[in-house]
Amino acid sequence: MSYVFGIDGGGTKTICLLMDDNHLVLGRGEAGPSNYQTLGIETAKQSIQLAIERAVLSAQVEAVGNLNIEAIGLGLAGVGRPKDREIVQFVVQNLQFTNTLPVTRSFLPRNIVISSDCAIALAGGTGHPVGIAVISGTGSIVFGQNRHGKTKRVGGWGYILGDEGSGYNIALQGLQAALKFYDGREDFTVLAEKFQKHLGLNNLEELVEVVYGRGWGVKEIAALAPIVEGAAAEGDRVADSIINNAVAELTYSTKIAISALFNQTEEFEIVIVGGVWGGEANCRGRFEAAISAIAPKAKVISPRYEPAFGAGLLALNALNN
């Protein structure tokens, strides 16, 4: 029996799964953020180490004896360049397992699999590395891989340079539309009233203090996306247009990935990941209708497993290959 760790490390938390080669999850651990670019190498290392320890302790593996972990898969936000992978590989190779843990490690360099967060979202979402992941949460990105190992990334340039179709982009357009209506520059939209009520404002002019005075960032603005989706579901024309534009952007990005990776006769899955897909405006239904016209053999699915599971699958693939 072979054992691996699958790790999903982001800017908010780090999740580690202890898995065997039958894809059985034996333990799960969670710790703080592990984005080394914003937190530093030592903090990232400590979060990964703690998540591993908690996964092992939760597994209660003492009953089956000492386990040897032969591979580790990591999907980390912001790991897109070869130098990033070198740094993370150095961190992994210097992980220390305490004597109180019933595991040892024997990571060969080829069995340390370092991927982007969207690569493990695809592997976990579909249960294998082939297909396309369309991620739309706070930010947005499309990532795919075909059966020959070729990959294609579209978008993911961040809230200033891109993130079309993301929760942030939807919310920002909603706020702008509400203010344009307030000025008399835009047609009527219920978004003005909804934002005012939701934020407890006396009038929309107080948005200036809320956004600028309180130093709102991407996450705070993105959290308002459900208000736009709710208004669209109620039939507000302006909000509905914003949602349609978001879906169109995600559809077009997906079309580019499909063209680069798959032919018209291939069947493959498109996994949709992120909070935007679960909103009231039926973004999923709109997206599925648009995709069916582009790639009739593609199937849109919800994630089968979490990204950390996908990281574990990539580690197991490295062992088998």
Short mmCIF file of C-alpha atoms in Angstrom, two decimals:
data_model
loop_
_atom_site.label_atom_id
_atom_site.label_comp_id
_atom_site.label_asym_id
_atom_site.label_seq_id
_atom_site.Cartn_x
_atom_site.Cartn_y
_atom_site.Cartn_z
CA MET A 1 0.00 0.00 0.00
CA SER A 2 1.30 3.46 -0.93
CA TYR A 3 0.44 6.65 0.93
CA VAL A 4 0.53 10.29 -0.16
CA PHE A 5 -0.31 13.76 1.02
CA GLY A 6 -2.53 16.08 -1.02
CA ILE A 7 -2.28 19.74 -0.06
CA ASP A 8 -4.39 22.71 -1.09
CA GLY A 9 -2.64 25.88 0.03
CA GLY A 10 -4.14 29.32 -0.43
CA GLY A 11 -4.28 32.80 0.97
CA THR A 12 -6.87 31.88 3.61
CA LYS A 13 -6.15 28.31 4.72
CA THR A 14 -4.17 25.16 3.99
CA ILE A 15 -5.85 21.74 3.75
CA CYS A 16 -3.97 18.43 3.80
CA LEU A 17 -5.41 14.99 3.03
CA LEU A 18 -3.65 11.73 3.85
CA MET A 19 -4.61 9.21 1.14
CA ASP A 20 -3.76 5.66 0.12
CA ASP A 21 -3.39 4.27 -3.38
CA ASN A 22 -7.02 3.15 -3.40
CA HIS A 23 -7.95 6.86 -3.24
CA LEU A 24 -9.20 6.40 0.31
CA VAL A 25 -8.88 9.50 2.50
CA LEU A 26 -7.49 8.43 5.86
CA GLY A 27 -7.12 11.83 7.47
CA ARG A 28 -7.73 15.53 6.98
CA GLY A 29 -5.97 18.50 8.54
CA GLU A 30 -6.42 22.25 8.26
CA ALA A 31 -4.12 25.14 9.13
CA GLY A 32 -3.56 28.80 8.27
CA PRO A 33 -2.63 30.33 4.90
CA SER A 34 0.41 29.17 2.91
CA ASN A 35 0.85 31.68 0.08
CA TYR A 36 4.58 32.22 0.46
CA GLN A 37 4.60 35.26 -1.82
CA THR A 38 2.47 37.26 0.59
CA LEU A 39 3.39 35.59 3.89
CA GLY A 40 7.00 34.50 3.45
CA ILE A 41 8.56 31.07 3.16
CA GLU A 42 8.76 30.32 6.87
CA THR A 43 5.07 31.04 7.52
CA ALA A 44 4.04 28.98 4.49
CA LYS A 45 6.22 26.10 5.69
CA GLN A 46 4.71 26.22 9.18
CA SER A 47 1.15 26.14 7.80
CA ILE A 48 1.91 23.17 5.54
CA GLN A 49 3.67 21.37 8.40
CA LEU A 50 0.75 21.94 10.78
CA ALA A 51 -1.85 20.82 8.21
CA ILE A 52 0.14 17.61 7.67
CA GLU A 53 0.40 16.94 11.39
CA ARG A 54 -3.33 17.44 11.87
CA ALA A 55 -4.16 15.18 8.93
CA VAL A 56 -2.02 12.38 10.39
CA LEU A 57 -3.40 12.80 13.89
CA SER A 58 -6.98 12.77 12.61
CA ALA A 59 -6.32 9.50 10.78
CA GLN A 60 -5.44 7.58 13.95
CA VAL A 61 -3.11 5.39 11.90
CA GLU A 62 -1.35 3.85 14.91
CA ALA A 63 -3.51 0.74 14.45
CA VAL A 64 -1.95 -0.06 11.06
CA GLY A 65 1.62 0.73 12.08
CA ASN A 66 4.12 3.24 10.80
CA LEU A 67 3.20 4.67 7.38
CA ASN A 68 5.76 5.74 4.82
CA ILE A 69 4.59 8.71 2.76
CA GLU A 70 6.04 8.26 -0.71
CA ALA A 71 4.69 11.29 -2.56
CA ILE A 72 3.18 14.68 -1.96
CA GLY A 73 1.05 16.84 -4.22
CA LEU A 74 0.65 20.55 -3.58
CA GLY A 75 -1.59 23.03 -5.32
CA LEU A 76 -0.69 26.55 -4.30
CA ALA A 77 -1.98 29.97 -5.24
CA GLY A 78 0.59 32.09 -7.06
CA VAL A 79 2.85 29.22 -8.12
CA GLY A 80 3.13 29.81 -11.85
CA ARG A 81 6.84 30.17 -12.59
CA PRO A 82 9.69 27.64 -12.45
CA LYS A 83 11.36 29.66 -9.68
CA ASP A 84 8.18 29.43 -7.59
CA ARG A 85 8.25 25.64 -7.92
CA GLU A 86 11.91 25.53 -6.91
CA ILE A 87 11.15 27.48 -3.75
CA VAL A 88 8.18 25.28 -2.83
CA GLN A 89 10.20 22.12 -3.54
CA PHE A 90 12.87 23.38 -1.15
CA VAL A 91 10.18 23.97 1.49
CA VAL A 92 8.77 20.46 1.06
CA GLN A 93 12.16 18.79 1.21
CA ASN A 94 12.80 20.54 4.51
CA LEU A 95 9.55 19.56 6.17
CA GLN A 96 10.12 17.87 9.50
CA PHE A 97 7.81 15.16 10.82
CA THR A 98 7.81 15.03 14.61
CA ASN A 99 8.72 11.81 16.38
CA THR A 100 5.22 11.61 17.83
CA LEU A 101 3.67 11.09 14.38
CA PRO A 102 3.32 7.47 13.17
CA VAL A 103 4.63 8.33 9.68
CA THR A 104 7.90 8.67 7.86
CA ARG A 105 8.61 10.22 4.47
CA SER A 106 10.68 9.24 1.47
CA PHE A 107 10.02 11.92 -1.16
CA LEU A 108 12.00 11.42 -4.34
CA PRO A 109 12.21 14.69 -6.31
CA ARG A 110 9.95 13.28 -9.03
CA ASN A 111 7.31 12.45 -6.41
CA ILE A 112 7.00 16.03 -5.20
CA VAL A 113 4.27 17.37 -7.47
CA ILE A 114 3.87 21.15 -7.34
CA SER A 115 0.90 22.54 -9.24
CA SER A 116 -1.23 25.63 -9.43
CA ASP A 117 -4.44 25.86 -7.43
CA CYS A 118 -6.50 25.58 -10.63
CA ALA A 119 -4.72 22.34 -11.66
CA ILE A 120 -5.76 20.61 -8.43
CA ALA A 121 -9.26 22.10 -8.74
CA LEU A 122 -9.51 20.35 -12.13
CA ALA A 123 -8.10 17.04 -10.87
CA GLY A 124 -10.30 17.07 -7.79
CA GLY A 125 -13.36 18.35 -9.58
CA THR A 126 -13.37 15.70 -12.29
CA GLY A 127 -11.53 12.96 -10.40
CA HIS A 128 -8.71 12.94 -12.99
CA PRO A 129 -6.46 15.55 -14.64
CA VAL A 130 -8.31 15.70 -17.98
CA GLY A 131 -10.96 18.30 -18.72
CA ILE A 132 -11.53 21.97 -18.02
CA ALA A 133 -12.06 23.83 -14.76
CA VAL A 134 -13.98 27.09 -14.94
CA ILE A 135 -13.36 28.87 -11.66
CA SER A 136 -15.47 31.88 -10.73
CA GLY A 137 -15.33 32.97 -7.13
CA THR A 138 -13.73 36.17 -5.90
CA GLY A 139 -11.55 35.96 -9.02
CA SER A 140 -11.86 33.91 -12.19
CA ILE A 141 -9.72 31.64 -14.35
CA VAL A 142 -10.18 28.81 -16.85
CA PHE A 143 -7.70 25.94 -16.83
CA GLY A 144 -7.71 22.76 -18.89
CA GLN A 145 -5.63 19.72 -19.73
CA ASN A 146 -6.12 17.13 -22.47
CA ARG A 147 -5.26 13.44 -22.65
CA HIS A 148 -1.81 14.19 -24.03
CA GLY A 149 -0.86 16.36 -21.06
CA LYS A 150 -1.15 19.66 -22.90
CA THR A 151 -2.50 22.45 -20.71
CA LYS A 152 -4.17 25.78 -21.41
CA ARG A 153 -4.84 28.63 -19.03
CA VAL A 154 -7.14 31.55 -19.89
CA GLY A 155 -7.55 34.56 -17.63
CA GLY A 156 -6.55 34.66 -14.00
CA TRP A 157 -4.86 38.05 -14.32
CA GLY A 158 -6.26 39.48 -11.11
CA TYR A 159 -8.87 42.10 -10.35
CA ILE A 160 -6.99 45.00 -11.96
CA LEU A 161 -5.96 43.32 -15.21
CA GLY A 162 -8.75 40.78 -15.64
CA ASP A 163 -10.99 38.47 -13.58
CA GLU A 164 -13.89 38.91 -16.00
CA GLY A 165 -16.94 36.96 -14.88
CA SER A 166 -15.76 36.83 -11.27
CA GLY A 167 -17.70 37.72 -8.16
CA TYR A 168 -15.62 40.86 -7.80
CA ASN A 169 -16.28 41.92 -11.39
CA ILE A 170 -20.02 41.29 -11.05
CA ALA A 171 -20.24 43.25 -7.80
CA LEU A 172 -18.15 46.14 -9.10
CA GLN A 173 -20.32 46.50 -12.21
CA GLY A 174 -23.40 46.36 -9.98
CA LEU A 175 -22.10 49.17 -7.77
CA GLN A 176 -21.18 51.25 -10.80
CA ALA A 177 -24.62 50.71 -12.34
CA ALA A 178 -26.32 51.76 -9.10
CA LEU A 179 -24.29 54.95 -8.95
CA LYS A 180 -24.94 55.73 -12.61
CA PHE A 181 -28.66 55.40 -11.94
CA TYR A 182 -28.29 57.65 -8.90
CA ASP A 183 -26.59 60.24 -11.14
CA GLY A 184 -29.20 59.89 -13.87
CA ARG A 185 -26.69 58.36 -16.30
CA GLU A 186 -28.22 54.86 -16.31
CA ASP A 187 -31.69 53.35 -16.61
CA PHE A 188 -33.60 52.40 -13.49
CA THR A 189 -32.18 49.51 -11.47
CA VAL A 190 -33.23 48.09 -8.12
CA LEU A 191 -29.53 47.68 -7.33
CA ALA A 192 -29.43 51.22 -5.92
CA GLU A 193 -32.08 50.42 -3.31
CA LYS A 194 -30.67 46.95 -2.59
CA PHE A 195 -27.12 48.14 -1.97
CA GLN A 196 -28.34 51.01 0.17
CA LYS A 197 -30.46 48.71 2.31
CA HIS A 198 -27.85 45.96 2.55
CA LEU A 199 -25.12 48.35 3.67
CA GLY A 200 -27.36 50.41 5.94
CA LEU A 201 -26.74 53.68 4.08
CA ASN A 202 -28.83 56.82 4.24
CA ASN A 203 -28.05 57.40 0.56
CA LEU A 204 -25.71 56.06 -2.07
CA GLU A 205 -23.26 58.91 -1.60
CA GLU A 206 -22.17 57.16 1.59
CA LEU A 207 -20.67 54.42 -0.59
CA VAL A 208 -17.62 56.65 -0.92
CA GLU A 209 -16.94 56.40 2.81
CA VAL A 210 -17.68 52.68 2.88
CA VAL A 211 -15.44 51.71 -0.02
CA TYR A 212 -12.65 54.27 0.24
CA GLY A 213 -12.84 55.37 3.86
CA ARG A 214 -12.97 51.85 5.26
CA GLY A 215 -10.37 50.61 2.82
CA TRP A 216 -12.51 47.97 1.19
CA GLY A 217 -10.61 45.45 -0.88
CA VAL A 218 -11.41 42.76 -3.41
CA LYS A 219 -13.03 40.33 -0.98
CA GLU A 220 -15.35 42.91 0.56
CA ILE A 221 -16.56 44.07 -2.84
CA ALA A 222 -16.88 40.54 -4.21
CA ALA A 223 -19.13 39.66 -1.26
CA LEU A 224 -21.78 41.93 -2.82
CA ALA A 225 -22.10 39.77 -5.96
CA PRO A 226 -25.12 37.84 -4.55
CA ILE A 227 -27.06 41.13 -4.44
CA VAL A 228 -26.56 41.55 -8.19
CA GLU A 229 -27.51 37.93 -8.80
CA GLY A 230 -30.62 38.32 -6.67
CA ALA A 231 -31.69 41.42 -8.57
CA ALA A 232 -31.17 39.61 -11.86
CA ALA A 233 -33.30 36.69 -10.64
CA GLU A 234 -36.06 39.17 -9.81
CA GLY A 235 -36.00 40.48 -13.37
CA ASP A 236 -33.98 43.67 -13.04
CA ARG A 237 -32.81 44.45 -16.56
CA VAL A 238 -29.53 46.09 -15.61
CA ALA A 239 -28.53 43.33 -13.19
CA ASP A 240 -29.54 40.68 -15.71
CA SER A 241 -27.30 42.30 -18.31
CA ILE A 242 -24.37 42.20 -15.88
CA ILE A 243 -24.90 38.50 -15.25
CA ASN A 244 -25.26 37.74 -18.96
CA ASN A 245 -22.02 39.58 -19.66
CA ALA A 246 -20.24 37.63 -16.90
CA VAL A 247 -21.42 34.30 -18.29
CA ALA A 248 -20.45 35.39 -21.81
CA GLU A 249 -16.91 36.19 -20.63
CA LEU A 250 -16.56 32.82 -18.92
CA THR A 251 -18.03 31.05 -21.95
CA TYR A 252 -15.61 32.74 -24.32
CA SER A 253 -12.62 31.90 -22.12
CA THR A 254 -13.81 28.29 -21.98
CA LYS A 255 -14.21 28.24 -25.76
CA ILE A 256 -10.57 29.28 -26.17
CA ALA A 257 -9.44 26.47 -23.84
CA ILE A 258 -11.61 23.93 -25.67
CA SER A 259 -10.18 24.96 -29.04
CA ALA A 260 -6.63 24.55 -27.73
CA LEU A 261 -7.15 21.14 -26.11
CA PHE A 262 -10.00 19.14 -27.59
CA ASN A 263 -11.50 18.33 -30.97
CA GLN A 264 -15.16 18.20 -31.92
CA THR A 265 -15.42 14.41 -31.51
CA GLU A 266 -13.99 14.19 -27.98
CA GLU A 267 -16.07 13.82 -24.88
CA PHE A 268 -14.79 15.67 -21.81
CA GLU A 269 -16.03 17.31 -18.64
CA ILE A 270 -16.12 20.95 -17.61
CA VAL A 271 -16.15 21.36 -13.84
CA ILE A 272 -17.50 24.65 -12.51
CA VAL A 273 -15.91 25.84 -9.28
CA GLY A 274 -16.65 28.87 -7.10
CA GLY A 275 -19.46 30.75 -5.42
CA VAL A 276 -20.77 32.53 -8.52
CA TRP A 277 -22.17 29.27 -9.90
CA GLY A 278 -24.47 28.75 -6.92
CA GLY A 279 -26.21 32.11 -7.02
CA GLU A 280 -29.86 32.92 -7.63
CA ALA A 281 -29.34 34.09 -11.22
CA ASN A 282 -28.81 30.55 -12.57
CA CYS A 283 -25.36 31.26 -13.98
CA ARG A 284 -24.86 27.54 -14.35
CA GLY A 285 -27.93 27.11 -16.54
CA ARG A 286 -26.95 30.06 -18.73
CA PHE A 287 -23.41 28.71 -19.03
CA GLU A 288 -24.56 25.17 -19.88
CA ALA A 289 -26.82 26.49 -22.64
CA ALA A 290 -23.97 28.49 -24.15
CA ILE A 291 -21.48 25.60 -23.92
CA SER A 292 -23.88 23.14 -25.55
CA ALA A 293 -23.78 25.26 -28.70
CA ILE A 294 -19.96 25.33 -28.68
CA ALA A 295 -19.08 21.80 -27.56
CA PRO A 296 -22.07 19.45 -27.68
CA LYS A 297 -20.01 16.52 -26.33
CA ALA A 298 -18.83 18.41 -23.26
CA LYS A 299 -20.58 17.81 -19.95
CA VAL A 300 -20.78 20.52 -17.30
CA ILE A 301 -20.45 19.07 -13.78
CA SER A 302 -20.13 20.17 -10.17
CA PRO A 303 -16.90 19.19 -8.36
CA ARG A 304 -16.75 15.54 -7.36
CA TYR A 305 -14.01 16.09 -4.79
CA GLU A 306 -12.24 18.99 -3.15
CA PRO A 307 -8.99 20.43 -4.57
CA ALA A 308 -6.80 18.80 -1.88
CA PHE A 309 -8.09 15.43 -3.14
CA GLY A 310 -6.99 16.48 -6.61
CA ALA A 311 -3.52 17.23 -5.25
CA GLY A 312 -3.43 13.72 -3.77
CA LEU A 313 -4.47 12.22 -7.12
CA LEU A 314 -1.61 14.04 -8.87
CA ALA A 315 0.79 12.66 -6.26
CA LEU A 316 -0.51 9.13 -6.85
CA ASN A 317 -0.15 9.62 -10.61
CA ALA A 318 3.49 10.56 -10.06
CA LEU A 319 4.05 7.34 -8.11
CA ASN A 320 2.40 5.21 -10.79
CA ASN A 321 4.33 6.84 -13.62
#
